[in-house]
CSV table of C-alpha atoms and ligand atoms in Angstrom, one decimal:
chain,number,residue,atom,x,y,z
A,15,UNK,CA,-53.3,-41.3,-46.0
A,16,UNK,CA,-50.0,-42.0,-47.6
A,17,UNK,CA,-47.1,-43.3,-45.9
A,18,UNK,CA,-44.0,-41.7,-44.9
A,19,UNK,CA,-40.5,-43.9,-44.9
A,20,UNK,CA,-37.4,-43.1,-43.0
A,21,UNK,CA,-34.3,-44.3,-44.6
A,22,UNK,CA,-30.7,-44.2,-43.7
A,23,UNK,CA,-28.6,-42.7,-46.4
A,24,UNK,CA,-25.3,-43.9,-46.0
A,25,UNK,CA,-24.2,-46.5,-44.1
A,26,UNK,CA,-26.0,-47.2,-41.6
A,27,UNK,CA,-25.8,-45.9,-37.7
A,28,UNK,CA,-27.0,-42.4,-39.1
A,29,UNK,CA,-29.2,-41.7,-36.2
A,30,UNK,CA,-32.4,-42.9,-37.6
A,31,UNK,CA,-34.2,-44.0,-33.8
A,32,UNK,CA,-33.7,-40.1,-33.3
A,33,UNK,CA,-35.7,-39.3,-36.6
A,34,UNK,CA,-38.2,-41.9,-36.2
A,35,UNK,CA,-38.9,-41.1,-32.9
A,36,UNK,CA,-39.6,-37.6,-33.6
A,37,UNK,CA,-41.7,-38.7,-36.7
A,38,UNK,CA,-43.7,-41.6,-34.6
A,39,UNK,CA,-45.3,-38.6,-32.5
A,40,UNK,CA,-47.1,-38.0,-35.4
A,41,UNK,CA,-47.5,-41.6,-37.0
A,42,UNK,CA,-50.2,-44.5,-35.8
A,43,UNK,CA,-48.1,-47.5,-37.0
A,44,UNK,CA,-44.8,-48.4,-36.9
A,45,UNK,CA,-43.4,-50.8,-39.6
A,46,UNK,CA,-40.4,-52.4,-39.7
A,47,UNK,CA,-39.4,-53.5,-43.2
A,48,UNK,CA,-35.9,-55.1,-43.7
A,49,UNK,CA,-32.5,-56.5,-41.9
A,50,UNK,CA,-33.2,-57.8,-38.7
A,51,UNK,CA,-31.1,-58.0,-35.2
A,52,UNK,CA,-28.3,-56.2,-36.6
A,53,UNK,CA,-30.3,-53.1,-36.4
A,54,UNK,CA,-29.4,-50.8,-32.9
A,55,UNK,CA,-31.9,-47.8,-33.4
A,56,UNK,CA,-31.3,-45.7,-30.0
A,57,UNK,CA,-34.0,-43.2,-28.4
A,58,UNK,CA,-33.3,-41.1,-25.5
A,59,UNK,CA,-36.8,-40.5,-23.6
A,60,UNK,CA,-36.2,-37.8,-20.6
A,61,UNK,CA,-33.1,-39.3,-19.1
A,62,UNK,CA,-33.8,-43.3,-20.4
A,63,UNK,CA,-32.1,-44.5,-23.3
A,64,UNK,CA,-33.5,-47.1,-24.9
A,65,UNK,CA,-31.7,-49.3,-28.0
A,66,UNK,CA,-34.0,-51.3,-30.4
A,67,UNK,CA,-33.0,-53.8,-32.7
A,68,UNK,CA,-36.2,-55.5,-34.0
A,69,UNK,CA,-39.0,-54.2,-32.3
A,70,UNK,CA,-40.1,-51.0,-34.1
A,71,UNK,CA,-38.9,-47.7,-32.4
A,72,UNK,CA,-42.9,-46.5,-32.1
A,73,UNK,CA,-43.3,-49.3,-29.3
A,74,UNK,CA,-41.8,-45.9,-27.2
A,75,UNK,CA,-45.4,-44.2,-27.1
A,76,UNK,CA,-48.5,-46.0,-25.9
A,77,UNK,CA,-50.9,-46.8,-28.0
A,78,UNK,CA,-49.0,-46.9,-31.3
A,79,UNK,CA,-49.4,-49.8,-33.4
A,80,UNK,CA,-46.3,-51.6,-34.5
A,81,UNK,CA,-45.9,-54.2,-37.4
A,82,UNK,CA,-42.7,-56.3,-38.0
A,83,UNK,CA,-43.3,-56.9,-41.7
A,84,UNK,CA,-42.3,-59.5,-43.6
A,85,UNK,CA,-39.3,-58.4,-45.0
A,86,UNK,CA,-37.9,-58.7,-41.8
A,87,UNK,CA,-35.9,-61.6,-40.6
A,88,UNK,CA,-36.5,-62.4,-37.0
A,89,UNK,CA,-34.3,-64.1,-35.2
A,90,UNK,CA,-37.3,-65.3,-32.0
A,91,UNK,CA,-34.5,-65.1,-28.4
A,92,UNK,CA,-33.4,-61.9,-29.8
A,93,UNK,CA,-37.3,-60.6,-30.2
A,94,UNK,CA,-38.5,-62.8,-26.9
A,95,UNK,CA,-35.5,-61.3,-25.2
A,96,UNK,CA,-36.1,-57.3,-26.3
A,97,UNK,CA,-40.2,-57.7,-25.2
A,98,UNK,CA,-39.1,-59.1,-22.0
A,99,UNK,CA,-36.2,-56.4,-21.6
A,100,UNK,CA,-39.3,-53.5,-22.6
A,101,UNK,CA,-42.0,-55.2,-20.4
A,102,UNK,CA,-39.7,-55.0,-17.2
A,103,UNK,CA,-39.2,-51.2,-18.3
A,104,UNK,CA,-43.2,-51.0,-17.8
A,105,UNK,CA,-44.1,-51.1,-21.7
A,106,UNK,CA,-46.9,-53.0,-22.7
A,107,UNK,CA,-45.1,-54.2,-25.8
A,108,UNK,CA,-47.3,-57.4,-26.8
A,109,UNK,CA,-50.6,-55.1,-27.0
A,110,UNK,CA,-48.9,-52.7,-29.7
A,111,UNK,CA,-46.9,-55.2,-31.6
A,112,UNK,CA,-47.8,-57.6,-34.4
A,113,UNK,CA,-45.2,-59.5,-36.2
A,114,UNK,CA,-45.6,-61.1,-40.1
A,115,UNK,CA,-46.2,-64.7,-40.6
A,116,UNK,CA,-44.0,-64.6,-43.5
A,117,UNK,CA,-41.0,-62.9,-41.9
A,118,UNK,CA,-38.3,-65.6,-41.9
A,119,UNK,CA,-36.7,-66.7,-38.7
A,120,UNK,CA,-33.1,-66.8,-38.0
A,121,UNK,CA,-32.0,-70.0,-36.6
A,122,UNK,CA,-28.4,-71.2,-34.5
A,123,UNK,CA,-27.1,-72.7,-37.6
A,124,UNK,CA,-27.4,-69.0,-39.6
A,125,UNK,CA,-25.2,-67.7,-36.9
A,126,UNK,CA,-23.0,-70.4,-37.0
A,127,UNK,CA,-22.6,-70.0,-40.6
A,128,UNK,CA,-22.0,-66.3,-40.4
A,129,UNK,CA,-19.5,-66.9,-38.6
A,130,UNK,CA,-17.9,-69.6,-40.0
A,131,UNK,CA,-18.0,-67.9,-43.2
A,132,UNK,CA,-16.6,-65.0,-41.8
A,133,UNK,CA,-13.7,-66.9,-40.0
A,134,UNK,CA,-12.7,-68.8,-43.3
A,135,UNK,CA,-12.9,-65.1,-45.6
A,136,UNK,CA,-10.1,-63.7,-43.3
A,137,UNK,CA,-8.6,-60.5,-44.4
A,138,UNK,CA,-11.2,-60.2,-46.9
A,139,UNK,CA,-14.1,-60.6,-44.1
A,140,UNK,CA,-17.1,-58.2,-44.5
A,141,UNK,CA,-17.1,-57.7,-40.7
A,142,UNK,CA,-20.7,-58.5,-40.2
A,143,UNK,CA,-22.8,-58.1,-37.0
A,144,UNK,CA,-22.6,-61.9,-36.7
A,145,UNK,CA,-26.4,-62.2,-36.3
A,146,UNK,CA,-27.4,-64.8,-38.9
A,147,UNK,CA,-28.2,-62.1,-41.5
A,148,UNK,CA,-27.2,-63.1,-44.6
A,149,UNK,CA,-27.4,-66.7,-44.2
A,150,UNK,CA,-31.3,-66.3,-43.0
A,151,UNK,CA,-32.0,-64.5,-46.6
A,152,UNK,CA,-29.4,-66.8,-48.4
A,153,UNK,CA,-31.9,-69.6,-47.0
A,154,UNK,CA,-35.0,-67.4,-48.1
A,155,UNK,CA,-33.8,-66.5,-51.8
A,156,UNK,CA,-33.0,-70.0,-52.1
A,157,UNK,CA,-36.8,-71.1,-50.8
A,158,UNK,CA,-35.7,-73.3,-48.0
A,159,UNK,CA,-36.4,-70.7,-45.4
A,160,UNK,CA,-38.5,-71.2,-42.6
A,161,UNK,CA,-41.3,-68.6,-42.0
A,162,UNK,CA,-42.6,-67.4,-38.6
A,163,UNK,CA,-45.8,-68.6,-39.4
A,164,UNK,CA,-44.3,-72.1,-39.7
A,165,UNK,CA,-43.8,-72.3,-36.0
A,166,UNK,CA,-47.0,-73.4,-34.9
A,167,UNK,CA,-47.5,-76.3,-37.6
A,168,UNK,CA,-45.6,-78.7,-35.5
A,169,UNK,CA,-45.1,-81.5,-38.3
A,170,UNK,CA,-44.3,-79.4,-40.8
A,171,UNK,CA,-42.1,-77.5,-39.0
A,172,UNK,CA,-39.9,-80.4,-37.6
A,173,UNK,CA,-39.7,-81.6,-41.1
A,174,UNK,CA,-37.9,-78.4,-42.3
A,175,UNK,CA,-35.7,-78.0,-39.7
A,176,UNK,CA,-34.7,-81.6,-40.5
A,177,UNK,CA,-34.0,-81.1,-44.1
A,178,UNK,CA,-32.3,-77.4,-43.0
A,179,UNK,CA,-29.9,-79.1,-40.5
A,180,UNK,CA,-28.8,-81.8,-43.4
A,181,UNK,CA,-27.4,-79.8,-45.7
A,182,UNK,CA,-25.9,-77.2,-42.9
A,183,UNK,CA,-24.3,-79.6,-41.1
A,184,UNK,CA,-22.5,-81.0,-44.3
A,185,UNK,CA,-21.5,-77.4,-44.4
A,186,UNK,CA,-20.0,-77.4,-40.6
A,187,UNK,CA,-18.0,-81.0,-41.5
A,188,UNK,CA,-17.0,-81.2,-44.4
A,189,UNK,CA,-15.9,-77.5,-45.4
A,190,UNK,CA,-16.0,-75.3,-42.6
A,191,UNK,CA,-15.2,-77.8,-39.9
A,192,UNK,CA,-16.8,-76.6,-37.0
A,193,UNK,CA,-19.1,-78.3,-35.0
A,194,UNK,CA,-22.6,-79.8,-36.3
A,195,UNK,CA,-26.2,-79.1,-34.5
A,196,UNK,CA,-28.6,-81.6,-33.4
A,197,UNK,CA,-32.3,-81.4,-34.0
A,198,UNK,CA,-32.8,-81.3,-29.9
A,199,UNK,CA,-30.7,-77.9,-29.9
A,200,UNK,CA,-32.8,-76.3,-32.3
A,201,UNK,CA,-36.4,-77.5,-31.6
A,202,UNK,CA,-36.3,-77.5,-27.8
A,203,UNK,CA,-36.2,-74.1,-27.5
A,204,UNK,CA,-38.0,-72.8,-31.1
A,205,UNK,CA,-40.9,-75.1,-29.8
A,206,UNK,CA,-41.2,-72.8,-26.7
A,207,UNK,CA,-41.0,-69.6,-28.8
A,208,UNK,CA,-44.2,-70.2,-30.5
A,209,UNK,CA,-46.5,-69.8,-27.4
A,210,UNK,CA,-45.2,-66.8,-26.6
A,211,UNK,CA,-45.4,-65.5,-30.0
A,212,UNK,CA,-48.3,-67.0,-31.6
A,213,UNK,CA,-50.8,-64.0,-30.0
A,214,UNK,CA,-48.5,-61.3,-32.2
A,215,UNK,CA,-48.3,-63.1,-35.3
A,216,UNK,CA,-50.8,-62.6,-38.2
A,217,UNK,CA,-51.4,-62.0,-41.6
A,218,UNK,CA,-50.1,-58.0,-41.3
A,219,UNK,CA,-50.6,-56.9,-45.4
A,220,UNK,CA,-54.6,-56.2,-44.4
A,221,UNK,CA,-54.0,-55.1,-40.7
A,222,UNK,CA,-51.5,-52.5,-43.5
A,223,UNK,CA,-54.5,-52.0,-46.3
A,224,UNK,CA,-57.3,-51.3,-43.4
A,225,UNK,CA,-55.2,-48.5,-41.7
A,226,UNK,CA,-54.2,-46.8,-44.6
A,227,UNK,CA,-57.7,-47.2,-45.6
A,228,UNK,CA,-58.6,-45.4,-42.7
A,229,UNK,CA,-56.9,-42.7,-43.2
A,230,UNK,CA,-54.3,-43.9,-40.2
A,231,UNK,CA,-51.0,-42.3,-40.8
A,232,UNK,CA,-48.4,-45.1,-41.3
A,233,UNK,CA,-44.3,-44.8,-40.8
A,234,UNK,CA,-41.7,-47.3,-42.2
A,235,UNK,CA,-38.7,-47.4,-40.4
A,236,UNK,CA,-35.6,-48.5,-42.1
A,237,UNK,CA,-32.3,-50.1,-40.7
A,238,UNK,CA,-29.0,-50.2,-41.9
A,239,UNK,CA,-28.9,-47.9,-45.1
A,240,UNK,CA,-28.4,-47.1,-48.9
A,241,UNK,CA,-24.7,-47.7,-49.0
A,242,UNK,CA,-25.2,-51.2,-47.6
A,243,UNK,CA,-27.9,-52.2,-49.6
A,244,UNK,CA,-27.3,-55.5,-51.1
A,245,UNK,CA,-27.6,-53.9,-54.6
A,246,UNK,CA,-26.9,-50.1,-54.3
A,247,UNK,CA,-23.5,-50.7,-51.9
A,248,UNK,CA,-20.5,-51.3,-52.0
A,249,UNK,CA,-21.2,-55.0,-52.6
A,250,UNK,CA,-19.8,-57.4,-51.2
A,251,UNK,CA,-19.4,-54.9,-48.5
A,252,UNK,CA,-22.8,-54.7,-47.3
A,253,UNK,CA,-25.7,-56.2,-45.3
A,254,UNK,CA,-28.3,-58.8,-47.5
A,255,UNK,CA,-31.0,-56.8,-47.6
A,256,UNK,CA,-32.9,-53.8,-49.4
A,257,UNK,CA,-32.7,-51.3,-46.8
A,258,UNK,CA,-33.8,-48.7,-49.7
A,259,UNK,CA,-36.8,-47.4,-50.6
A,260,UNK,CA,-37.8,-50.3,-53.2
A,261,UNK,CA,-37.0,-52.6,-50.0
A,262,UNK,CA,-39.7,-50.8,-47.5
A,263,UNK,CA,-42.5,-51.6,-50.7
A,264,UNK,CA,-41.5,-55.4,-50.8
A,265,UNK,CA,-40.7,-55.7,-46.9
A,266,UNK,CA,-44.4,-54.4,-45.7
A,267,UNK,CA,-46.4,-55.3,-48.9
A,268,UNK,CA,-47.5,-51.3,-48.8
A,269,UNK,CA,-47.7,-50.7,-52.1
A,270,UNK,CA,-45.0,-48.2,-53.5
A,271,UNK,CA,-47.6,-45.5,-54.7
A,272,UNK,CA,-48.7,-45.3,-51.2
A,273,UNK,CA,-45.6,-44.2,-49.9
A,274,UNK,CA,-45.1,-40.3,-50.3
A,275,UNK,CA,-42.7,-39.0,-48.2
A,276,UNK,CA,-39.4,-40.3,-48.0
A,277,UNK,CA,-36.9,-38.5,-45.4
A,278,UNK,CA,-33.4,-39.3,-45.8
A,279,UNK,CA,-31.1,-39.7,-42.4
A,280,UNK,CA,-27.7,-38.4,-43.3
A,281,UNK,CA,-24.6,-37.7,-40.2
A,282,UNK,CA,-23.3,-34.3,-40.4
A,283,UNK,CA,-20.2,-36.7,-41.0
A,284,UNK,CA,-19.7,-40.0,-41.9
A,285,UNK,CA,-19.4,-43.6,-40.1
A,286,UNK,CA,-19.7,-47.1,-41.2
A,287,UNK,CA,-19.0,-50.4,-38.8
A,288,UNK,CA,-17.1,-53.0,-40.5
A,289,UNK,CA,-15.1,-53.5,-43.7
A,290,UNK,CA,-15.4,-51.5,-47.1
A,291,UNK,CA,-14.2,-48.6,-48.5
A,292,UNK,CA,-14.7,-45.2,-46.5
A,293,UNK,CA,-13.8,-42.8,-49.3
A,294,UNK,CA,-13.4,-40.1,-46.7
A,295,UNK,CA,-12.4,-42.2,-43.8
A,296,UNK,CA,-9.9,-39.9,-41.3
A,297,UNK,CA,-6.2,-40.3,-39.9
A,298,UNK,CA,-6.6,-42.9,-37.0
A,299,UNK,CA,-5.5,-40.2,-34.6
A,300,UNK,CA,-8.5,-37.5,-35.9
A,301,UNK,CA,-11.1,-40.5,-36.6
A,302,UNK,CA,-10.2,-40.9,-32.8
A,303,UNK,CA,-11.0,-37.9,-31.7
A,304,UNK,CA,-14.4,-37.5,-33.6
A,305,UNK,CA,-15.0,-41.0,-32.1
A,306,UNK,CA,-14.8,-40.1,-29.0
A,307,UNK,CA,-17.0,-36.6,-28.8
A,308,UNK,CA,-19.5,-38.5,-31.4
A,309,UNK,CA,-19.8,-41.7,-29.2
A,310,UNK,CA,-19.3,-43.7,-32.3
A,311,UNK,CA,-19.6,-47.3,-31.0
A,312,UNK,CA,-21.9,-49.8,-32.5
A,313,UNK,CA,-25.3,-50.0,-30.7
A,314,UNK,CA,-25.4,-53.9,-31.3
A,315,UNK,CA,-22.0,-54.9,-31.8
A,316,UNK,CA,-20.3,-52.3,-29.7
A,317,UNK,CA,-17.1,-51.8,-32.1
A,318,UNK,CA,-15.7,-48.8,-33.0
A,319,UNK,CA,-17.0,-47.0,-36.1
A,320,UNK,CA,-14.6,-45.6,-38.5
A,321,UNK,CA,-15.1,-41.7,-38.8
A,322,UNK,CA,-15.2,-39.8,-42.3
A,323,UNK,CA,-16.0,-36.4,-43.3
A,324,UNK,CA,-19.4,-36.0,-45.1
A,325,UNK,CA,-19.5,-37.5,-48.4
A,326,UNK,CA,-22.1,-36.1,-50.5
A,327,UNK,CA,-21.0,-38.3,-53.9
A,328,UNK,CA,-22.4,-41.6,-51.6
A,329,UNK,CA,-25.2,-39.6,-50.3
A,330,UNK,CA,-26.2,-38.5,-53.8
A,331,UNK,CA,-26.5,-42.1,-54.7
A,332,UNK,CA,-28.9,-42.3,-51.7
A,333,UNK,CA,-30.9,-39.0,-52.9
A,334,UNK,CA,-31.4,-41.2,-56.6
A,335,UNK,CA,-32.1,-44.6,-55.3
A,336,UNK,CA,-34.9,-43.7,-52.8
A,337,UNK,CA,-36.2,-40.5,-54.4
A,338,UNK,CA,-35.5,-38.9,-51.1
A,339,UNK,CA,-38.2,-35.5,-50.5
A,340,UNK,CA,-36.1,-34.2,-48.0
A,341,UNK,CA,-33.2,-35.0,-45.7
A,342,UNK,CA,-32.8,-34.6,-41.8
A,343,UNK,CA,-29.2,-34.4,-40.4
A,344,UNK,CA,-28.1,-35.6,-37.5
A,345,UNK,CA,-24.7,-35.3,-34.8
A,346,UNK,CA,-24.1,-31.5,-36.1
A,347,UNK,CA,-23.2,-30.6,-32.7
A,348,UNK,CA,-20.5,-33.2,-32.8
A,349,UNK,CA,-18.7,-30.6,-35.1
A,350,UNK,CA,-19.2,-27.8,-32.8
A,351,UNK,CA,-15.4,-27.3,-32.3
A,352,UNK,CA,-13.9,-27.4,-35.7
A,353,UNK,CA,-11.9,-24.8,-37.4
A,354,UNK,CA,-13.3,-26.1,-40.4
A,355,UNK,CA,-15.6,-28.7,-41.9
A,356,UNK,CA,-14.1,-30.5,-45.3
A,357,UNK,CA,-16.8,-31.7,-47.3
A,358,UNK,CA,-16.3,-34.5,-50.4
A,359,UNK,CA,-17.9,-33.0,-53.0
A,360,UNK,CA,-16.8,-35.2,-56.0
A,361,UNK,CA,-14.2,-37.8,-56.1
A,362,UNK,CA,-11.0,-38.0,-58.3
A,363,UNK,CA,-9.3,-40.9,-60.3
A,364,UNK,CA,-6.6,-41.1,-62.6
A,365,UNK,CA,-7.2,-37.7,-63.1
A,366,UNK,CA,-10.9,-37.5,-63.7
A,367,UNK,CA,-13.6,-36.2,-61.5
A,368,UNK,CA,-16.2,-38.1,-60.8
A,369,UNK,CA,-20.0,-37.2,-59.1
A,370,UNK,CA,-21.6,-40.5,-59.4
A,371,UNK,CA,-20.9,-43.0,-56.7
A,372,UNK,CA,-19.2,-45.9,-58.7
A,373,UNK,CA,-20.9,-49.2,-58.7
A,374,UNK,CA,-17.6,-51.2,-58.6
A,375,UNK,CA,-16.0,-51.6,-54.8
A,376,UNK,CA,-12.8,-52.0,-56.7
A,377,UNK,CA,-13.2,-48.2,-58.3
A,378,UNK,CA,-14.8,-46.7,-54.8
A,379,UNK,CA,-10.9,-48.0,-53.3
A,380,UNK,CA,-9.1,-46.1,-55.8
A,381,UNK,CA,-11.2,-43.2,-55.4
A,382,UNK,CA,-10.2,-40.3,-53.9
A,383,UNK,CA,-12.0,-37.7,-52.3
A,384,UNK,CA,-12.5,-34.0,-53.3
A,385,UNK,CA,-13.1,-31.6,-50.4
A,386,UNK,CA,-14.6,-27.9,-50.2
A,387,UNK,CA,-13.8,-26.9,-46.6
A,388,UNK,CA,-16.4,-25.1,-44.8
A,389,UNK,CA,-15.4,-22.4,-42.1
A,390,UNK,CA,-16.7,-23.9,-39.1
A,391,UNK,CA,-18.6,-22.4,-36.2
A,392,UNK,CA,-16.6,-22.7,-33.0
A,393,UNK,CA,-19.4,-22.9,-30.8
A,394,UNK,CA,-22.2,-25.1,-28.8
A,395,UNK,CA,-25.5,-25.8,-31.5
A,396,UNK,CA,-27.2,-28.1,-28.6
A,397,UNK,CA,-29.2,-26.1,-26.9
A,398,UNK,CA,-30.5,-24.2,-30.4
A,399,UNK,CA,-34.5,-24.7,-30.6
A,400,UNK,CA,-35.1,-22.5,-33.4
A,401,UNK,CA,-33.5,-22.6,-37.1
A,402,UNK,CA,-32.8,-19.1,-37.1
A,403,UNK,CA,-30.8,-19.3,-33.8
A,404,UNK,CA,-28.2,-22.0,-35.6
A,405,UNK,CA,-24.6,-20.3,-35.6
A,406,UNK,CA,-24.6,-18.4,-39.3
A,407,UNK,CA,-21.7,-20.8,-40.4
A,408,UNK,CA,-23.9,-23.9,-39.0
A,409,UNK,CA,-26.2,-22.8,-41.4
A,410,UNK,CA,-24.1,-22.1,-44.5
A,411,UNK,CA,-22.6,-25.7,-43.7
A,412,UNK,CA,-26.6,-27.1,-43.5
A,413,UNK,CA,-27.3,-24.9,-46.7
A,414,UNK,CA,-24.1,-26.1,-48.7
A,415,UNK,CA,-25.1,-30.2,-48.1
A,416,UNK,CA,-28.5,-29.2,-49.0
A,417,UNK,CA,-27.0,-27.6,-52.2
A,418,UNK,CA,-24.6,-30.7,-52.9
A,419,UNK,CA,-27.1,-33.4,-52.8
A,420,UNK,CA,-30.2,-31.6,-54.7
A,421,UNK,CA,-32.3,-32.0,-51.6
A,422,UNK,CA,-34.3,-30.1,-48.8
A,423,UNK,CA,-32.7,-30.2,-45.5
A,424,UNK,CA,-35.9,-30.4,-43.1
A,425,UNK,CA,-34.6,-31.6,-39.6
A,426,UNK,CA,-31.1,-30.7,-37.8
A,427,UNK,CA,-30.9,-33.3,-34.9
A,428,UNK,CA,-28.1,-31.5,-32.4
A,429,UNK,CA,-27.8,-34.0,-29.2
A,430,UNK,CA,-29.4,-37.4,-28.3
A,431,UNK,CA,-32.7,-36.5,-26.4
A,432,UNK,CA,-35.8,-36.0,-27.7
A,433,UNK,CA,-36.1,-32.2,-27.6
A,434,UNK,CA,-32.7,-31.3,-29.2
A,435,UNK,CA,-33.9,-31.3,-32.9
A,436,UNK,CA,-35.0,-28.6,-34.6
A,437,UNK,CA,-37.1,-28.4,-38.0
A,438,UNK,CA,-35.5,-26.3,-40.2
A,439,UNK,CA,-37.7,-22.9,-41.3
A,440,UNK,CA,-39.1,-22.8,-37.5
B,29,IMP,P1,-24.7,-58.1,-41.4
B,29,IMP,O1,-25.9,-57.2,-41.7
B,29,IMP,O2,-24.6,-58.5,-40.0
B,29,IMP,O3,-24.6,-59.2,-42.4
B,29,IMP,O4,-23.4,-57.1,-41.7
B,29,IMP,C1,-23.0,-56.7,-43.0
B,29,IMP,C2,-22.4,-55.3,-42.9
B,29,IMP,O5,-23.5,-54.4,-42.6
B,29,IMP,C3,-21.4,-55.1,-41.9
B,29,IMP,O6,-20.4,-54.2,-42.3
B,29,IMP,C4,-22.1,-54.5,-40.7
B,29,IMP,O7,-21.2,-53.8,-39.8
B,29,IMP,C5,-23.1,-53.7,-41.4
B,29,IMP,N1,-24.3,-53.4,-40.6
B,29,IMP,C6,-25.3,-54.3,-40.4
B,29,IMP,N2,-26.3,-53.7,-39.7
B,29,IMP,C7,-25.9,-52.5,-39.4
B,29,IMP,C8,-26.5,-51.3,-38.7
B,29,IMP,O8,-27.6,-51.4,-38.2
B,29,IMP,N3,-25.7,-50.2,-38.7
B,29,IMP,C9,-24.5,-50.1,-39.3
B,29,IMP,N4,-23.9,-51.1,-40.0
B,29,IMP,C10,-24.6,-52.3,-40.0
């Protein structure tokens, strides 16, 4: 059976746990592929809302299998904390979850150099989720990461830790002058992760193999998305891993032929959390206001997120990269009261048009956007079931994204819970 992938196409925050959630019902396993703690994917089950951040989102239903794959960077009190925080909400999380023994763990000293690299970039800081991200996969491209498997070999593990703290704390003195970190900090409480984790960690690329081998339908669930990948964003604006389709191949170690549908999460507008160009970004006073009826505060961070009108040159970039087979929007009810809708459609400098999203963050700045404005349709889409029930102009503005990125529209999401999501055709 071949996999399906859920991937965020723009950046980030576009509602994915909704998607997934509705996809999972039909999924056996549950993979996680990239990013790590700075993920927030939020599922509203009945009247319980329920935020993720590594644990996969299929952990919701019983008896789904869930795999943190090894693209994954796992920072162990963030996980240790989320299966506690499920378990006292009655979910039997270890029995459904298995986590890679070559995802690499997140340690104090990332998040100390996060921030510390943050604090000395200043103006120009990326605004990052401050959760040890990029330094965990600086330390992993530069093969001095530490694996979750290397928890339970004692020696070895104190060994790299050692040789890990060295150079960091040159870092802290000499050039970012913060405080060091002893060995005790570190190993004290990393040496009491492992016997709680041990029992979910394993070798997950055959536990992968055997179930699609069997015929076991398998779902990859993306963070972040397109626009902050570390190659397809707007560099250096962007998270430090491949949250695109390439990314879900190498994260899982699912080969990429296996994977066959790839459903694109898009906002009916646009958000993004921390620095880097917004091409469409709104007047503080509207993004306010859009802010406010959208809810549009990170799920791990909790900061505001800027607000932009739907930008279909960055979501065509998404469309290329991943070879997206359909899309599913999300938050059009959040539009319910506009007079009308603008939509970027291309974007203009020094005169030119252009449709390509431009690879340099320089030329994305000087951009500016070119809007069609859609009539809008001045009244409540949340309690729509059925596709042909949508609002005639809700449908033309569907119908006109479809039409701007080259791809089918399959699912209108219309309110946070589970029921208020329509595929389209039905
Ligand atoms: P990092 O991933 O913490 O290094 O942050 C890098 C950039 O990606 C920052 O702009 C973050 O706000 C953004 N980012 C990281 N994770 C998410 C997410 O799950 N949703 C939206 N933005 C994110």
């Amino acid at each position: 059976m071949p996999a399906t992938l859920v991937v965020g196409a723009q950046w980030g925050d576009e509602g994915k746990g909704k998607v997934i959630d509705l996809l999972t019902a039909d999924a056996d396993v549950v993979v996680r592929y990239q990013g790590g703690a700075n993920a927030g994917h939020t599922v509203m089950v009945g009247e319980e809302t329920y935020v993720l951040h590594l644990i996969p989102s299929g952990i919701l239903y019983p008896g789904k299998t869930n795999v943190i794959g090894n693209g994954v960077v796992v920072d162990p009190a963030r996980l240790v904390e989320e299966i506690d925080h499920f378990k006292g909400r009655g979910i039997d999380v270890e029995r459904q979850l298995f986590v890679s023994d070559l995802a690499h763990v997140t340690f104090p000293y990332h998040k100390r150099l996060d921030e510390a690299r943050e604090a000395k970039r200043g103006h120009d800081r990326i605004g990052t989720t401050h959760q040890g991200i990029g330094p965990t996969y600086s330390d992993k491209y530069g093969r001095v990461g530490i694996r979750v498997g290397d928890l339970g070999d004692e020696a070895g593990f104190v060994e790299k830790v050692r040789r890990n703290l060295e150079e960091k704390n040159a870092f802290f003195r000499e050039y970012y002058h913060c405080p060091e970190m002893s060995e005790d900090e570190i190993l004290g409480p990393y040496r009491a992760y492992w016997p709680r984790l041990k029992g979910l960690v394993c070798d997950t690329i055959p536990l992968l193999r055997d179930a699609l081998k069997a015929g076991k339908r398998v779902l990859l669930e993306g963070a972040q998305g397109t626009l902050l990948d570390v190659d397809f964003g707007t560099y250096p604006y962007v998270s430090a891993s491949h949250p695109t389709a390439g990314g879900a191949s190498a994260g899982s170690g699912i080969p990429p032929r296996s994977i066959e549908r790839v459903v694109g999460v898009v906002k009916a507008y646009t958000t993004r959390v921390g620095a880097g160009p917004l091409p469409t970004e709104l007047p503080a006073e509207d993004a306010e206001r859009l802010r406010i009826v959208g809810r549009e505060y990170g799920a791990t961070t909790g900061r505001p997120r800027r607000v932009g009108w739907f930008d279909a040159v960055a979501v065509r970039r998404a469309v290329d990269v991943n070879g997206l087979t359909e899309v599913a929007v999300t938050k059009l009810d959040i539009l319910d009261h506009l007079d009308e809708v603008p939509v970027c459609v291309a974007y203009r400098h020094q005169g030119r048009e252009l449709v390509d999203f431009p690879n340099r963050v320089e030329l994305v700045e000087a951009c500016e956007p070119v809007y069609r404005r859609l009539p809008g349709w001045k009244s409540e889409t949340k309690g729509v079931r059925r596709w042909q029930d949508f609002p005639e102009n809700a449908k033309g503005y569907i119908e006109a994204l479809q039409t701007l990125i080259g791809v089918r529209v399959s699912i209108v999401s219309i309110g946070p819970r589970r029921n208020e999501i329509v595929r389209v055709g039905s």
